[in-house]
Short mmCIF file of C-alpha atoms in Angstrom, two decimals:
data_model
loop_
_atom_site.label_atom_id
_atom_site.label_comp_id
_atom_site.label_asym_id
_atom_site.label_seq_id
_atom_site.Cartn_x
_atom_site.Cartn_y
_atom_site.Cartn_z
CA UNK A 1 51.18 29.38 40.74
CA UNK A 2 53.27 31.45 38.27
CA UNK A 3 51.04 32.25 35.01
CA UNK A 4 53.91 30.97 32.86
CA UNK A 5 52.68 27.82 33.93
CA UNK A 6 49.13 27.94 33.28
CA UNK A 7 49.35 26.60 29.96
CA UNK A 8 52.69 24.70 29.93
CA UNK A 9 53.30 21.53 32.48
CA UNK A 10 56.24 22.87 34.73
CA UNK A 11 59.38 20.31 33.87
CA UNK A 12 62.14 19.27 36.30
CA UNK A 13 65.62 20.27 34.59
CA UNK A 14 63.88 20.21 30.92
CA UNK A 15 65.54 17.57 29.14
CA UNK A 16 66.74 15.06 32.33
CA UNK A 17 63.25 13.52 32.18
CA UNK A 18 63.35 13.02 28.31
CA UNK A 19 67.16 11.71 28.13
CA UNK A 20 68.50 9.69 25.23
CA UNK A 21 70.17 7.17 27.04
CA UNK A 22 73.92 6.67 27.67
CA UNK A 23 74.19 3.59 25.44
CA UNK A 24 73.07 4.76 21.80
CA UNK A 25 69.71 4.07 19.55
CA UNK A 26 71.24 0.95 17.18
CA UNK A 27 69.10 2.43 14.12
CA UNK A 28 68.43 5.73 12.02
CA UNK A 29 67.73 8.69 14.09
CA UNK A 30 65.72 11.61 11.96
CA UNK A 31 65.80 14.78 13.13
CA UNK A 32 64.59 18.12 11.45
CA UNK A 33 63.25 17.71 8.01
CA UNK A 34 66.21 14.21 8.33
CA UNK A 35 62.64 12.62 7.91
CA UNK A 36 61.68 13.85 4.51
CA UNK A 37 65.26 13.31 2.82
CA UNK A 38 64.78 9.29 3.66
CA UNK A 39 63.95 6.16 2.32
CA UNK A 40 61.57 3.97 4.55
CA UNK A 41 61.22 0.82 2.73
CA UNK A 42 60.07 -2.33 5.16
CA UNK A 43 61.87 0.24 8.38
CA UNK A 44 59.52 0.17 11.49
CA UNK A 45 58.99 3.34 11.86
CA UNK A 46 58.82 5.29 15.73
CA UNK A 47 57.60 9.23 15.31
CA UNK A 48 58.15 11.41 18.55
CA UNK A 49 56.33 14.78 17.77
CA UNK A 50 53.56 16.82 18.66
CA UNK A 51 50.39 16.41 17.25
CA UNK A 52 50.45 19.11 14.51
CA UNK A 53 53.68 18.06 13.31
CA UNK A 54 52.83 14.40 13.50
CA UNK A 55 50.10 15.32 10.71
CA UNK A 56 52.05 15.96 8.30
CA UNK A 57 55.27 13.36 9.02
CA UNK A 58 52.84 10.80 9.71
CA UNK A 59 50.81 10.21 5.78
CA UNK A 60 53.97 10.63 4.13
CA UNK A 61 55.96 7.99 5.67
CA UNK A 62 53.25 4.79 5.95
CA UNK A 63 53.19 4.83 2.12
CA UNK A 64 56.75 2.94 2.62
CA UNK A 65 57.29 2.26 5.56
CA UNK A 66 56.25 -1.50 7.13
CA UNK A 67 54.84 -0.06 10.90
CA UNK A 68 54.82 3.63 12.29
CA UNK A 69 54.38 3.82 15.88
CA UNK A 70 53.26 7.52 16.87
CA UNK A 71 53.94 8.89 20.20
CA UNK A 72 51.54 12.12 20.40
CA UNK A 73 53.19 13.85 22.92
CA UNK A 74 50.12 17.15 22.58
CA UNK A 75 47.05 16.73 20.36
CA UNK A 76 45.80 18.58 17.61
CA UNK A 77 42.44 19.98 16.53
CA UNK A 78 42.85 19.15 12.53
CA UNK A 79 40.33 20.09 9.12
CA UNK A 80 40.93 18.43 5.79
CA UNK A 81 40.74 21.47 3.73
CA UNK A 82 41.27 25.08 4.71
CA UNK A 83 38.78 26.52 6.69
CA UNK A 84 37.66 30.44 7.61
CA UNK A 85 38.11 31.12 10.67
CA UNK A 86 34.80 31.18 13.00
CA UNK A 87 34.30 27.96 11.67
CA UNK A 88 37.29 26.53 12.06
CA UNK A 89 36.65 24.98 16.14
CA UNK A 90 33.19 23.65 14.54
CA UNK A 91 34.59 21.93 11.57
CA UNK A 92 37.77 20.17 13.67
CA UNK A 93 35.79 18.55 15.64
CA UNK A 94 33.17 17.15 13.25
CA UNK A 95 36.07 16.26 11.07
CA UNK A 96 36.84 13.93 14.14
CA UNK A 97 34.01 12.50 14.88
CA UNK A 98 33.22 11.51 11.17
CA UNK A 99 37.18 10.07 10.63
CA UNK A 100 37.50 8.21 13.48
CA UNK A 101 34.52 5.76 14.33
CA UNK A 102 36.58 4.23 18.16
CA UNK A 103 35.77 6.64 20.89
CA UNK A 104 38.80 5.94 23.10
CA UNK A 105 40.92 7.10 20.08
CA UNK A 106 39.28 10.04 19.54
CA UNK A 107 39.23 10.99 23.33
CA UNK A 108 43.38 10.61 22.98
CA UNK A 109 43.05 12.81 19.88
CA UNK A 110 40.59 15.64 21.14
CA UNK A 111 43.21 18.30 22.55
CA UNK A 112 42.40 19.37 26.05
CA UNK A 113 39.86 22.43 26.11
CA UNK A 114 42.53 24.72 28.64
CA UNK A 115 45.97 23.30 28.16
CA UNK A 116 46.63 22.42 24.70
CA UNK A 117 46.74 25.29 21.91
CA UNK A 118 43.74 25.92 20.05
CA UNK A 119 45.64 26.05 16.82
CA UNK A 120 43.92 23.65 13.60
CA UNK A 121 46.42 21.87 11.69
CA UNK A 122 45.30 21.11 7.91
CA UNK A 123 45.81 17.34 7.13
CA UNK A 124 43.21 15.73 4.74
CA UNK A 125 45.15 12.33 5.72
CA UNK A 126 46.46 12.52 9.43
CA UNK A 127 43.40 10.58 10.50
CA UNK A 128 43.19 7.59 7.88
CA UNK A 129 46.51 7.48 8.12
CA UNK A 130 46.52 6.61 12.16
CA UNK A 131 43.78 4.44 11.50
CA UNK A 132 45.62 2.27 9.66
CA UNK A 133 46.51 -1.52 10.68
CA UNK A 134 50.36 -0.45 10.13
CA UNK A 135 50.03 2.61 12.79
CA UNK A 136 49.82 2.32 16.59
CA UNK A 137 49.29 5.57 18.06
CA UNK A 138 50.56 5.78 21.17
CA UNK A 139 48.93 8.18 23.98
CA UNK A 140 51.40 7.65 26.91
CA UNK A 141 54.39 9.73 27.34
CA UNK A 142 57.76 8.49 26.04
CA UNK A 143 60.63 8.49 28.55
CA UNK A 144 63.39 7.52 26.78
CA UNK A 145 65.62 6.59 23.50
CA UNK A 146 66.72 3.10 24.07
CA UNK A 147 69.69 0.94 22.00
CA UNK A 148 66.26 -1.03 20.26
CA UNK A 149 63.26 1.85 20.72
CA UNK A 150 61.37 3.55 22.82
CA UNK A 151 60.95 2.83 26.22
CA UNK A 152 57.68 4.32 27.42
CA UNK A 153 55.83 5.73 30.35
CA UNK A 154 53.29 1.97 30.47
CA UNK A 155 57.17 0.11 30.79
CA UNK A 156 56.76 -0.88 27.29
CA UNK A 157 59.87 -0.87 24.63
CA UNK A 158 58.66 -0.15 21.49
CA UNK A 159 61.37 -1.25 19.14
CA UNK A 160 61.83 0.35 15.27
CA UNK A 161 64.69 0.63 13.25
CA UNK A 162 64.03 4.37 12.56
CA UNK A 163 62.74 7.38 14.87
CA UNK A 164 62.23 10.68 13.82
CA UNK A 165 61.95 13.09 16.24
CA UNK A 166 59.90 16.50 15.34
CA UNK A 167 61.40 19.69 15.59
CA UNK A 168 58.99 20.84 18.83
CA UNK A 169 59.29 17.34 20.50
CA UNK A 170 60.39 17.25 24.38
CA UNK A 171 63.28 15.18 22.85
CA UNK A 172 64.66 17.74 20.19
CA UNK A 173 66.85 19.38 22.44
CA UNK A 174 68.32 15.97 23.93
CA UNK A 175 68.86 13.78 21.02
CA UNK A 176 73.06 13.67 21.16
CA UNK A 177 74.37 16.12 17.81
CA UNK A 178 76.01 12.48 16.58
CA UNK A 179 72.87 10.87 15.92
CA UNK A 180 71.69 14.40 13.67
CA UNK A 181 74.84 14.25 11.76
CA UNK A 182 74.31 10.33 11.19
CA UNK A 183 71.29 11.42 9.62
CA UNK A 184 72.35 13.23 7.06
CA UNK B 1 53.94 -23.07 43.52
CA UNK B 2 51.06 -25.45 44.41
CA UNK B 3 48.39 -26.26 42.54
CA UNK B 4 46.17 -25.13 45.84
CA UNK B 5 47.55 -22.14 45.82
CA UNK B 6 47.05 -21.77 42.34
CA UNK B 7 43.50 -22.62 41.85
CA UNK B 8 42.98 -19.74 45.33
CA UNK B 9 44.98 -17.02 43.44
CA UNK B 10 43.92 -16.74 40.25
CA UNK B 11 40.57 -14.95 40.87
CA UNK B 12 42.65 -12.86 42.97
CA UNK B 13 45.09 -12.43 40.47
CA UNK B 14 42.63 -11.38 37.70
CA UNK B 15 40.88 -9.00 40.21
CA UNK B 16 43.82 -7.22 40.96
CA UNK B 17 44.75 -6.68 37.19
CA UNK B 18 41.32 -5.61 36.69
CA UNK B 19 41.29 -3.16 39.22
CA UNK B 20 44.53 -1.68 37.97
CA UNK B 21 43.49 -1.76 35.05
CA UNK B 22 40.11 0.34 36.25
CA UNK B 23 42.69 2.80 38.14
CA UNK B 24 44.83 3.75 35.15
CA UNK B 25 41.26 4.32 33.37
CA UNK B 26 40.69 6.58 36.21
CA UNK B 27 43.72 8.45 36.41
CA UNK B 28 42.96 9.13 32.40
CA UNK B 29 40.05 10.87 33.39
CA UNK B 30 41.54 13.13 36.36
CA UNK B 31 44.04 13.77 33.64
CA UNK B 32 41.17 15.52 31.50
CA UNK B 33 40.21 17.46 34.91
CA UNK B 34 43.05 18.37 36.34
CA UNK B 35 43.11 22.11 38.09
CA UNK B 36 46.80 23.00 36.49
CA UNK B 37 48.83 21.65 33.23
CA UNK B 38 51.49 20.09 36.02
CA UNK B 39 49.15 18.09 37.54
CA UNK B 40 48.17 16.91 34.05
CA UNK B 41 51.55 16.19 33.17
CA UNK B 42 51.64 14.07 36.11
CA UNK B 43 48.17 12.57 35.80
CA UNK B 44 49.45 10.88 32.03
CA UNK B 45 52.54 9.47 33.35
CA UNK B 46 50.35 8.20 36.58
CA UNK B 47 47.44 6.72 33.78
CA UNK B 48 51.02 5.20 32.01
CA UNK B 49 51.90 3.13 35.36
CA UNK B 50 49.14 1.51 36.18
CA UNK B 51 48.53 0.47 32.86
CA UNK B 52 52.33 -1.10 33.36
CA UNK B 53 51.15 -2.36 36.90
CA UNK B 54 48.27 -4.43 35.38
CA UNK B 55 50.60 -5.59 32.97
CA UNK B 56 53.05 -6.21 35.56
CA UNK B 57 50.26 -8.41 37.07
CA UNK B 58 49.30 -10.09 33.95
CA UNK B 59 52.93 -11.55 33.33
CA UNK B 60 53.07 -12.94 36.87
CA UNK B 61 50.10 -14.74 36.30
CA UNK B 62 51.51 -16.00 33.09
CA UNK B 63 54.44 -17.11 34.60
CA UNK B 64 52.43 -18.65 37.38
CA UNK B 65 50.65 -20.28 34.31
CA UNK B 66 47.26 -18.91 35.29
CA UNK B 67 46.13 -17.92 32.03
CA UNK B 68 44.67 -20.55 29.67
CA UNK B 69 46.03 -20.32 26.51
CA UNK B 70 47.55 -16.95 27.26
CA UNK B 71 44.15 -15.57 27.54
CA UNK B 72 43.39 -12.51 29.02
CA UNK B 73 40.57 -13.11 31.97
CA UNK B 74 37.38 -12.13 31.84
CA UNK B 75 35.96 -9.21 34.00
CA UNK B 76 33.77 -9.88 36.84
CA UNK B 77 29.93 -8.13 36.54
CA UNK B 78 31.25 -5.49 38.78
CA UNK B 79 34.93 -4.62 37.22
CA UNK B 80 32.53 -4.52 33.54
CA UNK B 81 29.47 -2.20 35.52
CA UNK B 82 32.79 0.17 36.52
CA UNK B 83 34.08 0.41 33.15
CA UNK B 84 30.73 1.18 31.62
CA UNK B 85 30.13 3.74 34.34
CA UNK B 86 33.81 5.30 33.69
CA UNK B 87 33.72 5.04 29.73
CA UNK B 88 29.89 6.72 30.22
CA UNK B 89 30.86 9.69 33.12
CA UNK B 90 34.33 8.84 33.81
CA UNK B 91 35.14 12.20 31.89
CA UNK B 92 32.38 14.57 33.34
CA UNK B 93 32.36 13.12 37.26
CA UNK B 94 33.25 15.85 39.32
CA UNK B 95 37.32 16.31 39.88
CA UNK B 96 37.06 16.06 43.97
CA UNK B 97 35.27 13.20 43.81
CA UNK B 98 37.37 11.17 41.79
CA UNK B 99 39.86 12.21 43.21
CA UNK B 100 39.69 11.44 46.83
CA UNK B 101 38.20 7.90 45.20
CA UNK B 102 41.23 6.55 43.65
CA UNK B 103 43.71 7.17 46.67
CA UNK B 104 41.08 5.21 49.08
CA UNK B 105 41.52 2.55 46.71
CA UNK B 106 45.39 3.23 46.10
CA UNK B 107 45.75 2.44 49.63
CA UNK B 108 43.44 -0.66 49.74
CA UNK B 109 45.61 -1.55 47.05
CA UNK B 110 48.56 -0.85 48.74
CA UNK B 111 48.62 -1.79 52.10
CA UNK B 112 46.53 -4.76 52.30
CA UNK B 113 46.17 -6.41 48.70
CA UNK B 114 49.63 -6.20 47.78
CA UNK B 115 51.07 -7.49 51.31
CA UNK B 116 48.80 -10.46 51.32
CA UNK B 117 50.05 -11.73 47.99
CA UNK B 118 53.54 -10.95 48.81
CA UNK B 119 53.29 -12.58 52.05
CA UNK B 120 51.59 -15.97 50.73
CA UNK B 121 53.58 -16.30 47.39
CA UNK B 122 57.58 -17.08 47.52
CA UNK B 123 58.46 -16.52 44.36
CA UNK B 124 61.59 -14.05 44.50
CA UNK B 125 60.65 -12.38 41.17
CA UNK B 126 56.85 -11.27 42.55
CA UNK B 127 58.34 -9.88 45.60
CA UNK B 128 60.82 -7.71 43.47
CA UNK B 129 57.79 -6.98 40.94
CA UNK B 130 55.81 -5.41 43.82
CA UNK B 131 58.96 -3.60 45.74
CA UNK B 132 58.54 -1.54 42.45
CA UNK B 133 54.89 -0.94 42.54
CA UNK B 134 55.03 -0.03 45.28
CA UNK B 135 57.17 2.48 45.09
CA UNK B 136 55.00 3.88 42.09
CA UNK B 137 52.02 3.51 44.42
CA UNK B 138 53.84 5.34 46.66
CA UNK B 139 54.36 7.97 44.59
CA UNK B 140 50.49 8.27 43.54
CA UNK B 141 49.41 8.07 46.93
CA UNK B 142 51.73 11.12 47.58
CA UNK B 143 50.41 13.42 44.80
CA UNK B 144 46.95 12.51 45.27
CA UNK B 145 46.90 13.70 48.51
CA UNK B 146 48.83 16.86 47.23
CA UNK B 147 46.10 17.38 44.93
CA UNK B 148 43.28 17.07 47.58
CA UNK B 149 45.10 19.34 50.02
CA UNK B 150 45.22 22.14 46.84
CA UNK B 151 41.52 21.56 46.20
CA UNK B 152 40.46 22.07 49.52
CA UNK B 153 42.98 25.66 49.79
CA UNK B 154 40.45 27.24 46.69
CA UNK B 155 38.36 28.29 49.77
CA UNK B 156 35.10 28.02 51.38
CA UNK B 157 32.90 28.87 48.90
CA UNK B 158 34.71 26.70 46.12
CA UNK B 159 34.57 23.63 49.02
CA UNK B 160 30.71 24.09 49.12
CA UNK B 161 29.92 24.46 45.99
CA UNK B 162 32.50 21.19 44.74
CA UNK B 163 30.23 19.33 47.55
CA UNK B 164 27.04 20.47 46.20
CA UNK B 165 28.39 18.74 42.87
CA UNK B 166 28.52 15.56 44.75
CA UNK B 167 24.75 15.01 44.68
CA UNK B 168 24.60 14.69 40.98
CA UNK B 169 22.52 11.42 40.15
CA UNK B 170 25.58 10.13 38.67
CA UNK B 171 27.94 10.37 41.53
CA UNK B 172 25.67 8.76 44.06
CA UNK B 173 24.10 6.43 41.70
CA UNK B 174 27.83 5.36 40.83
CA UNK B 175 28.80 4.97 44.60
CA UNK B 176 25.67 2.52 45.44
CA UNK B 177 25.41 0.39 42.31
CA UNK B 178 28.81 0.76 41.10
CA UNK B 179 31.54 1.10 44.01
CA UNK B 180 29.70 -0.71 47.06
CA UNK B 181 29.10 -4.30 45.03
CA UNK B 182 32.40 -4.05 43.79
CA UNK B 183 34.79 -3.61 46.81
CA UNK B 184 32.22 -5.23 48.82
CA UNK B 185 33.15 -8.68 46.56
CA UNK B 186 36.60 -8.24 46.20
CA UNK B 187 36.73 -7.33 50.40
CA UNK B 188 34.62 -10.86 50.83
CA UNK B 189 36.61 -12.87 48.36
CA UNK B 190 39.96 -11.62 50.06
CA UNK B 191 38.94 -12.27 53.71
CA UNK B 192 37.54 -15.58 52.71
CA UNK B 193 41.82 -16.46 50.93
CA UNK B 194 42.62 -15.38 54.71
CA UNK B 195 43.71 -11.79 54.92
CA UNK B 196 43.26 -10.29 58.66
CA UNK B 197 40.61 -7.95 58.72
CA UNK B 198 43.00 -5.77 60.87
CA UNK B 199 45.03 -5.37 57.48
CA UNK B 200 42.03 -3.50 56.07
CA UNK B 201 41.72 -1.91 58.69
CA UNK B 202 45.17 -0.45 58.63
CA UNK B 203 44.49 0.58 55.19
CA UNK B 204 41.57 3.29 55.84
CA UNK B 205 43.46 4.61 58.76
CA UNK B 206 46.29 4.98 56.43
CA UNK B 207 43.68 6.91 54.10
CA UNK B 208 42.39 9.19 57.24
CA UNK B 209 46.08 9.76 58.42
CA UNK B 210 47.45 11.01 55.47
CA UNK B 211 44.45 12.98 54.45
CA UNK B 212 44.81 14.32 58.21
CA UNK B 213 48.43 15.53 57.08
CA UNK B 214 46.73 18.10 54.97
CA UNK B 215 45.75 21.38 55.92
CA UNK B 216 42.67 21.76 53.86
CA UNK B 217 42.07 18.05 52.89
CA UNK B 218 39.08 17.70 55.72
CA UNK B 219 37.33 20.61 53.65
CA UNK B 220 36.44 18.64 51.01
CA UNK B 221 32.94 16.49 50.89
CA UNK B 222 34.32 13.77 49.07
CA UNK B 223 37.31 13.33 51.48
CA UNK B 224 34.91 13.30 54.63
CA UNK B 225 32.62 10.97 52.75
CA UNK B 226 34.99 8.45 51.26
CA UNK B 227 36.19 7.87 54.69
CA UNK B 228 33.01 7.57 56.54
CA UNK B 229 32.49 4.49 53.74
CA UNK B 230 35.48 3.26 54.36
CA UNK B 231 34.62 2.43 57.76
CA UNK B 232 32.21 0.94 56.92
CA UNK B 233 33.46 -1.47 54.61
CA UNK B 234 35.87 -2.81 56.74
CA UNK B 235 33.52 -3.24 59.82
CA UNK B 236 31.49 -6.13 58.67
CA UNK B 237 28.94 -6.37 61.46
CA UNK B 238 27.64 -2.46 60.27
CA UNK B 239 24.39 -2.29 58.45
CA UNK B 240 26.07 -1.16 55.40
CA UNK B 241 26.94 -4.25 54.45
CA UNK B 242 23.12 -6.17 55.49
CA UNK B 243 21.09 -3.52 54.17
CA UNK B 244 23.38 -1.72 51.15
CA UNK B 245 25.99 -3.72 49.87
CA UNK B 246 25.42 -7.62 50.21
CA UNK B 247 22.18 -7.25 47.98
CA UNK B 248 23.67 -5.16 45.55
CA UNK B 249 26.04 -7.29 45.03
CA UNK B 250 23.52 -9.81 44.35
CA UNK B 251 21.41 -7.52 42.52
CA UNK B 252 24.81 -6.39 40.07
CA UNK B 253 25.03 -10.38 39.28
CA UNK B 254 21.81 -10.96 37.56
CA UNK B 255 23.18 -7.48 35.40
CA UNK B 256 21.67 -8.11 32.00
CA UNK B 257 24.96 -8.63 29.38
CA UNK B 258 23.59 -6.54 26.91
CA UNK B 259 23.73 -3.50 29.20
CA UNK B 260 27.64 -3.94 30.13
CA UNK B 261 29.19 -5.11 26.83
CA UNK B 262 30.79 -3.25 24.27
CA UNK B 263 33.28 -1.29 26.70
CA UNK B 264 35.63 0.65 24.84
CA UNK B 265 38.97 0.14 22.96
CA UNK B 266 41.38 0.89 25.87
CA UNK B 267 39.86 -2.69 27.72
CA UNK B 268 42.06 -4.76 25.14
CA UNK B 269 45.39 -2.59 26.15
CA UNK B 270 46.57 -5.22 28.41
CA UNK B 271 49.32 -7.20 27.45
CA UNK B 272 52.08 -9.06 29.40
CA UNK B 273 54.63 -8.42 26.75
CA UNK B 274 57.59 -6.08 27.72
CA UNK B 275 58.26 -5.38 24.09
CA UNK B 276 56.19 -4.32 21.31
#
């Protein structure tokens, strides 16, 4: 197998997988920093990003919004403050432990010791904030943008009025260049 | 449907979600194992559709009106003992073994569960709800076997010492107190309901034949193993079943509650909504 793939899941056609369907998403569709210009008052909320950029959409928009729904698509090691480096791997993880107290959530949040990135994303709120009863993280992978939601991997559609999609998600590339401009 | 009917399916009913339910659990874990970041990829979407399977499952029973109140069912003994065991070691039982496990039971699943239930019940919509899983399954069974064939190409020496990781405590413990009661119940329960033996029968040979397809799947312990039990299981005049599994299974009743409770959060994920 080619190294290039080592660390990266090989994709079929990038993009076909994670299509935004032919019919368009009825509601508000956030992309690049769309998410911090808006207004979330009583919106469900969807958020397709990965982890590290989830940790810093995520606290900002439940203080209005009604529901976020999270899709993870790659965890994140995270540390409330700052940390020096050697410590850094020692610190993320007891950070995790001590935030969140249900072990299958914190399996879905522990990134994976050889594929994901090793990188610690400073968030003193990512994990109160997913705790929340207004968040649902979500650990499957999404499959597509919907006219009500997300449709998900489980056969599940999630439906929001909003979804912001993070600048690194699968879906970046995909989401049609109407929907970006209907963000503005 | 008739109330007959009914009252015979819905044990069968809840032990098939349950088992799903177990398998997407399972695929979670070879997700955390798996040899390349593809694999993984696949592995999550996999975990995804049987998770969507058992919910699948869980509306047909609701539509059936199986479930009281819209209640979930309980878990046998067994299906709780196999959580435990998978919320306990699920994430640090070695890849092979796991592996070759979950397309034994994929085709169990498969070939003789899902034909049974498609061939007693009428109801259009069921028939179309398994055409699709079983084109999923189909899918799984596929890649699974993939994934054993790649295992067994790492070579001799990785073959031998995978196998030596087979006698941890864990793995045979698992087999005898966990695995044997468990399919030994369900296999019971489902020839009593009248499935032909023959039809389980088809299913291991499915397991050996496309596990003979492989080049380097008959290098691997677990493989060899996994089919030697499924034998077996279906052949209920072998010992297995007088000395092994029949008494565990009575043994695994009398399983104190306090030892088996408590499973983790991903137990309450089913739901037979399609929309959230």
């Amino acid at each position: 197998m080619a190294s290039a793939t080592r660390n990266a899941p090989a994709r079929p056609g990038s993009g076909r997988r994670a299509r935004a369907e032919s019919a368009p998403f009825h509601g508000k569709l956030l992309t690049g920093t769309g998410w911090f210009e808006h207004y979330y008052h009583g919106e469900r909320v969807a958020i397709l990003a990965s982890g590290a950029e989830a940790a810093s959409i995520l606290p900002e928009v439940l203080h209005t919004a009604e529901t976020v729904t999270v899709f993870e698509e790659t965890s994140t090691w995270v540390t409330p403050l700052r940390v020096p480096g050697p410590l850094r791997g020692l610190a993320s993880r007891a950070w995790l432990r001590l935030s969140v107290g249900d072990a299958w959530t914190r399996r879905q949040l522990t990134p994976n010791k050889r594929f994901d990135s090793r990188e610690v994303t400073v968030s003193p709120s990512y994990y109160a904030a997913l705790q929340n009863p207004r968040t649902r993280l979500i650990h499957w992978p999404a499959y597509a943008i919907a006219v009500n939601g997300i449709r998900s991997a489980d056969g599940v559609e999630y439906q929001v009025d909003t979804i912001i999609v993070g600048a690194t998600s699968r879906f970046a590339a995909t989401v049609p260049t109407t929907a970006k401009e209907s963000a503005r | 449907m008739s109330q007959e009917t009914r009252d015979k399916l819905t044990p069968f009913m809840a032990d098939l979600v349950w088992i799903e339910h177990i398998g997407a659990r399972g695929f979670a874990s070879l997700a955390a194992k798996a040899p390349t970041a593809t694999i993984r990829e696949i592995y999550r979407y996999f975990h995804a559709e049987e998770q969507k399977h058992a919910n699948a499952e869980l509306a047909l029973m609701r539509r059936w009106g199986m479930l009281e109140h819209g209640r979930i069912p309980e878990p046998n003994t067994q299906v709780k003992l196999a959580i435990k065991v998978l919320d306990t070691y699920g994430d640090t039982l070695p890849l092979q073994g796991l592996a070759a496990l979950i397309p034994l039971l994929e085709c169990a699943l498969d070939g003789a569960l899902v034909k049974f239930l498609t061939d007693t019940v009428e109801d259009p919509l069921c028939h179309e709800v398994f055409r699709h899983i079983n084109s999923d399954e189909a899918r799984h069974i596929t890649v699974d076997f993939e994934v054993l064939d790649y295992l067994g190409a790492r070579g001799w020496i990785s073959s031998i010492s995978s196998a030596a990781e087979l006698l941890d405590p864990r793995v045979v413990v698992g087999l005898i107190v966990v695995f044997a009661p468990l399919i030994n119940k369900m296999r019971d329960n489902i020839v009593g309901m009248g499935l032909q033996e023959k039809k389980l029968m088809n299913a291991v040979r499915r397991f050996e034949k496309l596990g003979g397809r492989g080049e380097y799947t008959a290098r691997l312990a677990s493989y060899q193993a996994l089919k030697v039990m499924g034998n077996m299981i279906i052949d209920r005049s072998h010992p297995y079943h007088r000395l092994l599994a029949d008494p565990m299974v009575k043994i695994t009743n009398h399983v104190p509650r306090f030892l088996i409770d408590k499973p983790q959060s991903w137990v309450k994920g089913l739901s037979p909504k399609a929309v959230a």
